[in-house]
Amino acid sequence: MAHAADLAIEDLNVERRAEPIGIDALHPRFAWRLVGAGSNARQTAYQLQVVNTDVPGATWSTPTWDSGRGEGADSTYVAYAGPALVSRHRYSWRVRVWDGDGLESAWSTPALFEMGLLSAADWSARWIAHVVPDLVSEPDEMPRQRPAPVLRRRFGLSSVPRRARLYITALGLYEAYVNGTRVGDERLAPGWTDYNRRIQYQTYDVTSLLHQGENMLAVRLGDGWYTGSVGPWGRHRYGDEPALLCQLESQHASGELLTVATDSHWLARNSGTWLNDLQAGERTDLRNEHSNWNTVAFDDTGWDPVSLRAAPGSRLVAARDDGIKMVEVLPALSVRAVGTGSGSPRYLVDVGANAAGVVRLRTAGKSGQHVVIRHAEALDATGELYTENLRGAEQQDEFVLADTAPVTLEPRFTFHGFRHAEVSGVDAPIAAGDIESHVLSSATRLVGAFSCSDPLVDTLQRNIVTSLRANFISIPTDCPQRNERLGWTADLQIFAPTALFNADVTNMVDKWLDDLVDTQLPSGAYADIAPAPSGWAGAGNTAWSDAGVIVPWVLYERSGDADVLDRLYDSMRRYVVFLEADQTNGLRFGGRYGDWVSLGARTDKLFIGTAYLVYVFDLFARIAAVLGRTADEQHARELAEKARRALQRTFVDGDGRLTVDTQTAYAMALGFELLPESIRPAAGERLAQLVDAADTHLATGFLGTPLVMPALSDNGHHELACRLLRQDSHPSWLFEVRQGATSIWERWNGWTPEQGFYSPRMNSFNHYAFGAVGDWMYRYLAGLHPVEPGYRRTELRPQPGGGFTAARATHESLYGTHACGWRIDDRTLHVDVRVPANTSATVVLPVDTIDGLLVNGQLLADSKGAAAAVGGVRIGVPPGQHTLEAPYRHA
Ligand code: BGC
């Protein structure tokens, strides 16, 4: 049999993860990457085999499931359709494909996946807690915090296991140890959900940590979102004390399966951490810590018994993402001693970027000495930490040293939004090498890159990624510093396209959509934040609640995952029913927030509400179409049409002008296709005039900002859009950059030379929303446009302008790396593109003739494969890397 030898198969993944363990998808979806170039580097058929490695004798010749030959190009989201997958079982799978010529590839190298605990009956563990009887609080005082408990369980193993797994979760946070070694590298696990409905558990491979004989499983518990502060509402939003549920299962060659689960045999005590809170920080007295408390050797005489707790009624679900990790280390850029005099000096440390994370400090002192670390985003005019804008979030860590030995101090159960830290209470001077910031994020893997010829725009890109990472912490949040840190829904719907270009957050956003559905009211409205702790009432607001339809659509477009639409369909449909009931003759008032934090211009909320009504009905119609729900599609189209006509009747005057004369209104009208075709060009003109009239400045808030740039570029004003991006006077993206911003600010006027800091009541320096321009930078400036869901087809459309002489974007989709880069020199436009196998791409060049056009060094002799069309020359390119050169004169 002839082999398509040059088509390799790589990067096998299941549920968008490489060799995941502990998954609970009953029909997991497979994806693989084809590696090859040329027009045959595409799949015309595949065959996939799965073998249950836990069934003795199972082999590739007797697979558990064989897909048979599946015709077609699908190399992503191919769902398992074999016999029911079994809890704990480990499966091996492989795939082969047929290429464009019908030639067959070799089988891929097999990859593994492993099931988690699929039913409640698989859990023998009971919920346990350490109850402290003497927690009394003085009248009129803050309730006394309960110290973070540590729990341990000794157990014996007759042999070294061949496989061991720890299934674990907590109400609160956990850090687990086996024989003194930390299990995994997740932070703040199990993450945030509405604990009354769903609790995520994680699965870890602990095989290599166990040995024959006595072993120790030990866990430290923290308060987290469950017991600690959430938003501005203080502590105890879900419960009063943390609790643990875990189950260590080891399999032995003898066939023995041993389970060590949380039960009444565990022992517990208070750790030295007397306070831990995501907002307040962590306070630990190292004199009450024991270095080997989590090992067998430790004498636990006098430890308390644990108490069993009733299981919460919520569902246990396997975590779908990789959790929060330390994603970067920021070394101290400078350390400055201040406030000498009688006391010991304080040290002000600048780590160079306003990220989310914790400080790690190496120091030494005396027993009983208090080392205090405070955190802030900025310095005030006197050079001290500026903490007012943190509102109620103290962001302070404190350690009481145990002895004179050198120690490394780092909190476990908190994070701070900061660039500057102040250390006090140390004896020895702090050198830059003694202190660093450990950046924490759920956005562990960056999958995109953008760069261009303007270094200030490159800094903007870096700031976008910093704010992305700082605000993807278990859930997508508004900000990581003040007493808020909530899953504000509009912030994400605005920023999701940019986030998905830059980082692999698909699984995390997919999980968050379940959090959002958990907030849905009987009326069908989604809350404005998700998760929404009990008592939260805001729901149904335009652009916020609408995230329930917008985000699934964006996720589908960018990931290609149609199942997300299917899973959420009934919920989205209920939301559409809510919208239908909440409008009057096609008009809807846009709720509480409007074009949030817009400077100057106010855009009528009836306009905004109605504009979003059209947009959401349109999206829902497209969603229904993808799923083949024809009647729903038809109905949604009618609703959209009715709202569109109502908007036009109410807001378009006799001259075809909007009566709401703001940048946001025009950007929305163009972006959401609200206007009759005939008046679109004039609307584009008017938008450009408004930007011009503002001296090439924005007058937009959260809702208008992401729409202005595409609306300009799509309507003949790309040059103006480029100049707007490069604007560096207030208000603008680069104004912030010029002020030294290392993250994206919540407000255009967060700080100005004239006014200093804006009111501390709402002034974060780490809100990703305005970073939504990143999507335009990738798609319009560099020209990387995904046009079919999941990047199956791209348009690579370099669009120079505004004096940029180069730009380049890359993105790694499930298919591989896509790239579009361009530069101009010597009146030549040089373009280089990359097209992964099994995808197709069209390069669209901003020239009007194919004369002199070189493709991979060859003159494009005739117009075969190329067509000069309005908006540029279009050239289909096969998978591979290509360079194109065209004579080009600056506009
Ligand atoms: C948050 C925003 C959010 C808004 C809603 C603010 O406090 O920080 O980002 O979307 O409230 O009004």
Tab-separated table of C-alpha atoms and ligand atoms in Angstrom, residues 478 482 484 488 491 544 593 596 702 746 762 767, ligand 1:
chain	number	residue	atom	x	y	z
A	478	ASP	CA	-12.540	42.355	35.920
A	482	ARG	CA	-9.275	45.728	44.695
A	484	GLU	CA	-13.867	43.065	43.507
A	488	TRP	CA	-18.113	40.516	35.218
A	491	ASP	CA	-15.701	42.437	30.438
A	544	TRP	CA	-23.496	41.989	30.472
A	593	TYR	CA	-24.311	50.193	32.771
A	596	TRP	CA	-19.318	51.818	30.750
A	702	PHE	CA	-16.265	49.286	27.262
A	746	GLU	CA	-9.797	50.361	33.673
A	762	MET	CA	-13.165	52.752	40.995
A	767	HIS	CA	-8.695	45.671	33.637
B	1	BGC	C1	-16.204	46.375	37.261
B	1	BGC	C2	-16.385	46.371	35.765
B	1	BGC	C3	-17.766	45.844	35.547
B	1	BGC	C4	-18.664	46.912	36.083
B	1	BGC	C5	-20.101	46.712	35.816
B	1	BGC	C6	-17.117	47.407	37.808
B	1	BGC	O1	-16.987	47.622	39.162
B	1	BGC	O2	-14.883	46.566	37.626
B	1	BGC	O3	-15.364	45.929	35.025
B	1	BGC	O4	-18.066	45.415	34.282
B	1	BGC	O5	-18.427	47.131	37.456
B	1	BGC	O6	-20.747	47.863	36.003
